[in-house]
Amino acid sequence: MAKNDSTKSKAEIYRAERKERIAKANKKNAKGKSKAAGVATKVIGAVIIVCVVLLAGWYLSATLGLADRLTTALKIGDTKVSTTLYTYYYKAEYQQTSYYAQYYAQYGMNMGYDSSLAPDDPANTTTDTDGNSITWAESFKKSAVERAQFVEGYYAEAKAAGYKLTDDEKSEIDETVESYRSSASENGYSLNAYLKAAFGSGFNEKLFRTQLEKEKVAENFYNDKQTEFNDGITDEKIAETYKAAPYKYDYVDVRYYAIPFTTLEAAEGDTEETLATKQKAENAKVVAEANAVLAKITDEKSFSDAALAKANEGKTGDDVIKEDPSTLTKHGQYSSLSSSFTEEGAKWVFDAARKAGDKKAIEGEGNAFIVYIVKPAYTGNSVDVRHCFINFNAADSSNVTDEEKATAKAKAEELYAKWKSGEMTDASFASFATENTEDTGSVETGGLYEGVRITDSMYTQFLDWCFAEGRKDGDNGIIESDTGYHIMYMKKINTEDTDRNNSIRTELGSAAFTEYGEKLLADDGKYIVTENATIINNVVVKFCDDIRKNLSYSSTAQ
């Protein structure tokens, strides 16, 4: 990304940066959950107990936070955001990042945040939208302002549209508050002291409830608006978009194997042009080799055999590969295949003229590919499926014993036989799953998962059963996955709800929704942000100082 134009004013540069961040936030939110959704309930609840215990030694003070509640840190249009509320947003950003840093660290991944350092430590950095290095404190400061604008803006729109909480949503908020009260009690605090320690001076139960209600209303409006834009995409527009670039929205099943090029080094006296000519000739040899291999391929088995033989060239003993070297890609998409063997190669794969058995040698970046079409371009559709899950309940989930598998299988087969002795209807399976499933995520819906697609992140065995050739409504059976046995029931195959149309609808709807969000939160719009830089900086400095004390307290206590 280009650096800032030095001819622009600082204000212009900031507005440009901020517009880009808002656009990215809207695109991200259009793909996932609402940014307005339950800041407190979804992330902070997971780490708040740790925060309270560690902060207890130094953070609680005699002040009631009245000054922070009365001073204004920023304005969103005509709405004032108090210092207390800005601190809440800032700490929400910090706690969310801390939580995910700890979560990913469990799996050996580093998201770049060092929890052993204060956010303003010069060594604790991230990058801004231009790729410049900034401290996490600065990142939290900017994102807290954007979060505040996001919630306040969408909440105001929701109120203007007449949005109100349902009785169930009010009950959920009551339950959230009570769960915090319970956690506070377990740690020896009143609820207000607990909230103050977690979110800052001046934060109390009344403000907490108000904020939860505001976020929920904003979330509902945000989600409904996104749905509105998706639903507004007409069938004619979908057809027009697909016709313009069908390869972007279809799947293919394809086998391919890469034969790497040898990267040459310049010999003495070689010019860049000379080296490039030599490299081109060397690459051509590999492409010719790929064509020679391709000529011997007549079907999938011969492809696998040829790829295996190629992979084993020069290998001996234990290094010899005994199985197909992962040549099959099912439900391949243009976006991923084009990055593997160039856009030109991917377009050949997705061309409407392709048929099963077609093959080609493709010169890619760093490799020559032998490619074999298993199933030419096609689309899928969603299904509604029920399951009753029986867990292995293994003592060691990474090393399930045969005995543990056998026990789970026997239980699944016994339950399945019991269900089959009855009516074998969708309604009977729903009751059966509710009574017996060990999947907490679907127990309340009778084991139902709606709108499942072949590219969803679910167990491969589960998806393979759902989308097996010839699958029809009412089919049932038992499958084994990585964690247990699933008694399956196909409720409905949604032949009209194609993956192709769904992808296009989502793409176009998201683009329209992103444009809406950018206009809603534009710098010259009704939710323009006016910051009190002194107060905001004071919040950041105080918070980072407190974190340093926290870290010192923690190390001393160990």
PDB file of N, CA, C and O in Angstrom, residues 384-416:
ATOM      1  N   ASP A 384     -30.522 -29.529   4.861  1.00  0.00           N
ATOM      2  CA  ASP A 384     -30.884 -29.455   6.275  1.00  0.00           C
ATOM      3  C   ASP A 384     -30.778 -30.874   6.811  1.00  0.00           C
ATOM      4  O   ASP A 384     -31.462 -31.783   6.313  1.00  0.00           O
ATOM      5  N   VAL A 385     -29.913 -31.083   7.788  1.00  0.00           N
ATOM      6  CA  VAL A 385     -29.636 -32.442   8.249  1.00  0.00           C
ATOM      7  C   VAL A 385     -29.671 -32.502   9.774  1.00  0.00           C
ATOM      8  O   VAL A 385     -29.292 -31.556  10.456  1.00  0.00           O
ATOM      9  N   ARG A 386     -30.164 -33.626  10.285  1.00  0.00           N
ATOM     10  CA  ARG A 386     -30.150 -33.866  11.725  1.00  0.00           C
ATOM     11  C   ARG A 386     -29.120 -34.958  12.043  1.00  0.00           C
ATOM     12  O   ARG A 386     -28.819 -35.807  11.202  1.00  0.00           O
ATOM     13  N   HIS A 387     -28.607 -34.896  13.258  1.00  0.00           N
ATOM     14  CA  HIS A 387     -27.749 -35.992  13.702  1.00  0.00           C
ATOM     15  C   HIS A 387     -27.891 -36.162  15.208  1.00  0.00           C
ATOM     16  O   HIS A 387     -28.263 -35.233  15.927  1.00  0.00           O
ATOM     17  N   CYS A 388     -27.611 -37.361  15.636  1.00  0.00           N
ATOM     18  CA  CYS A 388     -27.538 -37.664  17.075  1.00  0.00           C
ATOM     19  C   CYS A 388     -26.108 -38.114  17.319  1.00  0.00           C
ATOM     20  O   CYS A 388     -25.669 -39.143  16.790  1.00  0.00           O
ATOM     21  N   PHE A 389     -25.367 -37.341  18.077  1.00  0.00           N
ATOM     22  CA  PHE A 389     -23.928 -37.568  18.240  1.00  0.00           C
ATOM     23  C   PHE A 389     -23.629 -38.380  19.492  1.00  0.00           C
ATOM     24  O   PHE A 389     -24.121 -38.073  20.584  1.00  0.00           O
ATOM     25  N   ILE A 390     -22.807 -39.413  19.325  1.00  0.00           N
ATOM     26  CA  ILE A 390     -22.327 -40.220  20.450  1.00  0.00           C
ATOM     27  C   ILE A 390     -20.806 -40.079  20.519  1.00  0.00           C
ATOM     28  O   ILE A 390     -20.076 -40.554  19.645  1.00  0.00           O
ATOM     29  N   ASN A 391     -20.346 -39.428  21.549  1.00  0.00           N
ATOM     30  CA  ASN A 391     -18.923 -39.120  21.707  1.00  0.00           C
ATOM     31  C   ASN A 391     -18.114 -40.364  22.050  1.00  0.00           C
ATOM     32  O   ASN A 391     -18.607 -41.273  22.722  1.00  0.00           O
ATOM     33  N   PHE A 392     -16.856 -40.394  21.591  1.00  0.00           N
ATOM     34  CA  PHE A 392     -15.956 -41.477  21.994  1.00  0.00           C
ATOM     35  C   PHE A 392     -15.718 -41.447  23.505  1.00  0.00           C
ATOM     36  O   PHE A 392     -15.419 -42.468  24.121  1.00  0.00           O
ATOM     37  N   ASN A 393     -15.827 -40.211  24.078  1.00  0.00           N
ATOM     38  CA  ASN A 393     -15.531 -40.024  25.512  1.00  0.00           C
ATOM     39  C   ASN A 393     -14.182 -40.633  25.864  1.00  0.00           C
ATOM     40  O   ASN A 393     -14.030 -41.363  26.850  1.00  0.00           O
ATOM     41  N   ALA A 394     -13.201 -40.327  25.033  1.00  0.00           N
ATOM     42  CA  ALA A 394     -11.862 -40.896  25.214  1.00  0.00           C
ATOM     43  C   ALA A 394     -11.115 -40.211  26.345  1.00  0.00           C
ATOM     44  O   ALA A 394     -11.253 -38.997  26.554  1.00  0.00           O
ATOM     45  N   ALA A 395     -10.338 -40.990  27.060  1.00  0.00           N
ATOM     46  CA  ALA A 395      -9.502 -40.426  28.114  1.00  0.00           C
ATOM     47  C   ALA A 395      -8.459 -39.497  27.504  1.00  0.00           C
ATOM     48  O   ALA A 395      -8.095 -38.475  28.090  1.00  0.00           O
ATOM     49  N   ASP A 396      -7.983 -39.854  26.307  1.00  0.00           N
ATOM     50  CA  ASP A 396      -7.030 -39.040  25.568  1.00  0.00           C
ATOM     51  C   ASP A 396      -7.600 -38.850  24.161  1.00  0.00           C
ATOM     52  O   ASP A 396      -7.570 -39.763  23.333  1.00  0.00           O
ATOM     53  N   SER A 397      -8.146 -37.665  23.886  1.00  0.00           N
ATOM     54  CA  SER A 397      -8.827 -37.427  22.610  1.00  0.00           C
ATOM     55  C   SER A 397      -7.903 -37.556  21.408  1.00  0.00           C
ATOM     56  O   SER A 397      -8.361 -37.780  20.284  1.00  0.00           O
ATOM     57  N   SER A 398      -6.587 -37.421  21.627  1.00  0.00           N
ATOM     58  CA  SER A 398      -5.646 -37.543  20.519  1.00  0.00           C
ATOM     59  C   SER A 398      -5.219 -38.988  20.278  1.00  0.00           C
ATOM     60  O   SER A 398      -4.507 -39.291  19.330  1.00  0.00           O
ATOM     61  N   ASN A 399      -5.652 -39.878  21.155  1.00  0.00           N
ATOM     62  CA  ASN A 399      -5.263 -41.289  21.023  1.00  0.00           C
ATOM     63  C   ASN A 399      -6.416 -42.171  21.509  1.00  0.00           C
ATOM     64  O   ASN A 399      -6.350 -42.805  22.563  1.00  0.00           O
ATOM     65  N   VAL A 400      -7.492 -42.207  20.713  1.00  0.00           N
ATOM     66  CA  VAL A 400      -8.687 -42.970  21.090  1.00  0.00           C
ATOM     67  C   VAL A 400      -8.397 -44.463  20.947  1.00  0.00           C
ATOM     68  O   VAL A 400      -7.875 -44.919  19.932  1.00  0.00           O
ATOM     69  N   THR A 401      -8.758 -45.227  21.975  1.00  0.00           N
ATOM     70  CA  THR A 401      -8.499 -46.669  21.943  1.00  0.00           C
ATOM     71  C   THR A 401      -9.597 -47.394  21.166  1.00  0.00           C
ATOM     72  O   THR A 401     -10.710 -46.885  20.997  1.00  0.00           O
ATOM     73  N   ASP A 402      -9.273 -48.605  20.722  1.00  0.00           N
ATOM     74  CA  ASP A 402     -10.264 -49.430  20.018  1.00  0.00           C
ATOM     75  C   ASP A 402     -11.439 -49.735  20.931  1.00  0.00           C
ATOM     76  O   ASP A 402     -12.603 -49.794  20.480  1.00  0.00           O
ATOM     77  N   GLU A 403     -11.159 -49.913  22.206  1.00  0.00           N
ATOM     78  CA  GLU A 403     -12.224 -50.223  23.165  1.00  0.00           C
ATOM     79  C   GLU A 403     -13.182 -49.046  23.308  1.00  0.00           C
ATOM     80  O   GLU A 403     -14.403 -49.232  23.366  1.00  0.00           O
ATOM     81  N   GLU A 404     -12.640 -47.831  23.370  1.00  0.00           N
ATOM     82  CA  GLU A 404     -13.476 -46.640  23.494  1.00  0.00           C
ATOM     83  C   GLU A 404     -14.338 -46.456  22.238  1.00  0.00           C
ATOM     84  O   GLU A 404     -15.520 -46.100  22.323  1.00  0.00           O
ATOM     85  N   LYS A 405     -13.751 -46.723  21.085  1.00  0.00           N
ATOM     86  CA  LYS A 405     -14.518 -46.637  19.841  1.00  0.00           C
ATOM     87  C   LYS A 405     -15.630 -47.686  19.815  1.00  0.00           C
ATOM     88  O   LYS A 405     -16.756 -47.406  19.415  1.00  0.00           O
ATOM     89  N   ALA A 406     -15.290 -48.894  20.236  1.00  0.00           N
ATOM     90  CA  ALA A 406     -16.265 -49.993  20.209  1.00  0.00           C
ATOM     91  C   ALA A 406     -17.438 -49.706  21.135  1.00  0.00           C
ATOM     92  O   ALA A 406     -18.599 -49.987  20.805  1.00  0.00           O
ATOM     93  N   THR A 407     -17.156 -49.122  22.286  1.00  0.00           N
ATOM     94  CA  THR A 407     -18.216 -48.780  23.242  1.00  0.00           C
ATOM     95  C   THR A 407     -19.166 -47.741  22.654  1.00  0.00           C
ATOM     96  O   THR A 407     -20.393 -47.865  22.747  1.00  0.00           O
ATOM     97  N   ALA A 408     -18.579 -46.717  22.034  1.00  0.00           N
ATOM     98  CA  ALA A 408     -19.397 -45.665  21.432  1.00  0.00           C
ATOM     99  C   ALA A 408     -20.195 -46.219  20.255  1.00  0.00           C
ATOM    100  O   ALA A 408     -21.377 -45.880  20.074  1.00  0.00           O
ATOM    101  N   LYS A 409     -19.572 -47.083  19.464  1.00  0.00           N
ATOM    102  CA  LYS A 409     -20.261 -47.653  18.307  1.00  0.00           C
ATOM    103  C   LYS A 409     -21.445 -48.519  18.733  1.00  0.00           C
ATOM    104  O   LYS A 409     -22.536 -48.442  18.146  1.00  0.00           O
ATOM    105  N   ALA A 410     -21.239 -49.320  19.773  1.00  0.00           N
ATOM    106  CA  ALA A 410     -22.310 -50.188  20.262  1.00  0.00           C
ATOM    107  C   ALA A 410     -23.495 -49.357  20.758  1.00  0.00           C
ATOM    108  O   ALA A 410     -24.658 -49.686  20.497  1.00  0.00           O
ATOM    109  N   LYS A 411     -23.179 -48.256  21.441  1.00  0.00           N
ATOM    110  CA  LYS A 411     -24.242 -47.387  21.934  1.00  0.00           C
ATOM    111  C   LYS A 411     -24.998 -46.751  20.774  1.00  0.00           C
ATOM    112  O   LYS A 411     -26.241 -46.698  20.778  1.00  0.00           O
ATOM    113  N   ALA A 412     -24.254 -46.288  19.766  1.00  0.00           N
ATOM    114  CA  ALA A 412     -24.885 -45.647  18.611  1.00  0.00           C
ATOM    115  C   ALA A 412     -25.775 -46.641  17.862  1.00  0.00           C
ATOM    116  O   ALA A 412     -26.898 -46.298  17.469  1.00  0.00           O
ATOM    117  N   GLU A 413     -25.282 -47.846  17.675  1.00  0.00           N
ATOM    118  CA  GLU A 413     -26.062 -48.865  16.948  1.00  0.00           C
ATOM    119  C   GLU A 413     -27.321 -49.256  17.712  1.00  0.00           C
ATOM    120  O   GLU A 413     -28.385 -49.474  17.117  1.00  0.00           O
ATOM    121  N   GLU A 414     -27.204 -49.332  19.028  1.00  0.00           N
ATOM    122  CA  GLU A 414     -28.372 -49.669  19.855  1.00  0.00           C
ATOM    123  C   GLU A 414     -29.430 -48.571  19.759  1.00  0.00           C
ATOM    124  O   GLU A 414     -30.625 -48.852  19.593  1.00  0.00           O
ATOM    125  N   LEU A 415     -28.991 -47.308  19.839  1.00  0.00           N
ATOM    126  CA  LEU A 415     -29.926 -46.186  19.745  1.00  0.00           C
ATOM    127  C   LEU A 415     -30.548 -46.114  18.352  1.00  0.00           C
ATOM    128  O   LEU A 415     -31.751 -45.860  18.208  1.00  0.00           O
ATOM    129  N   TYR A 416     -29.737 -46.350  17.342  1.00  0.00           N
ATOM    130  CA  TYR A 416     -30.217 -46.298  15.963  1.00  0.00           C
ATOM    131  C   TYR A 416     -31.298 -47.353  15.722  1.00  0.00           C
ATOM    132  O   TYR A 416     -32.346 -47.083  15.123  1.00  0.00           O
TER     133      TYR A 416
END
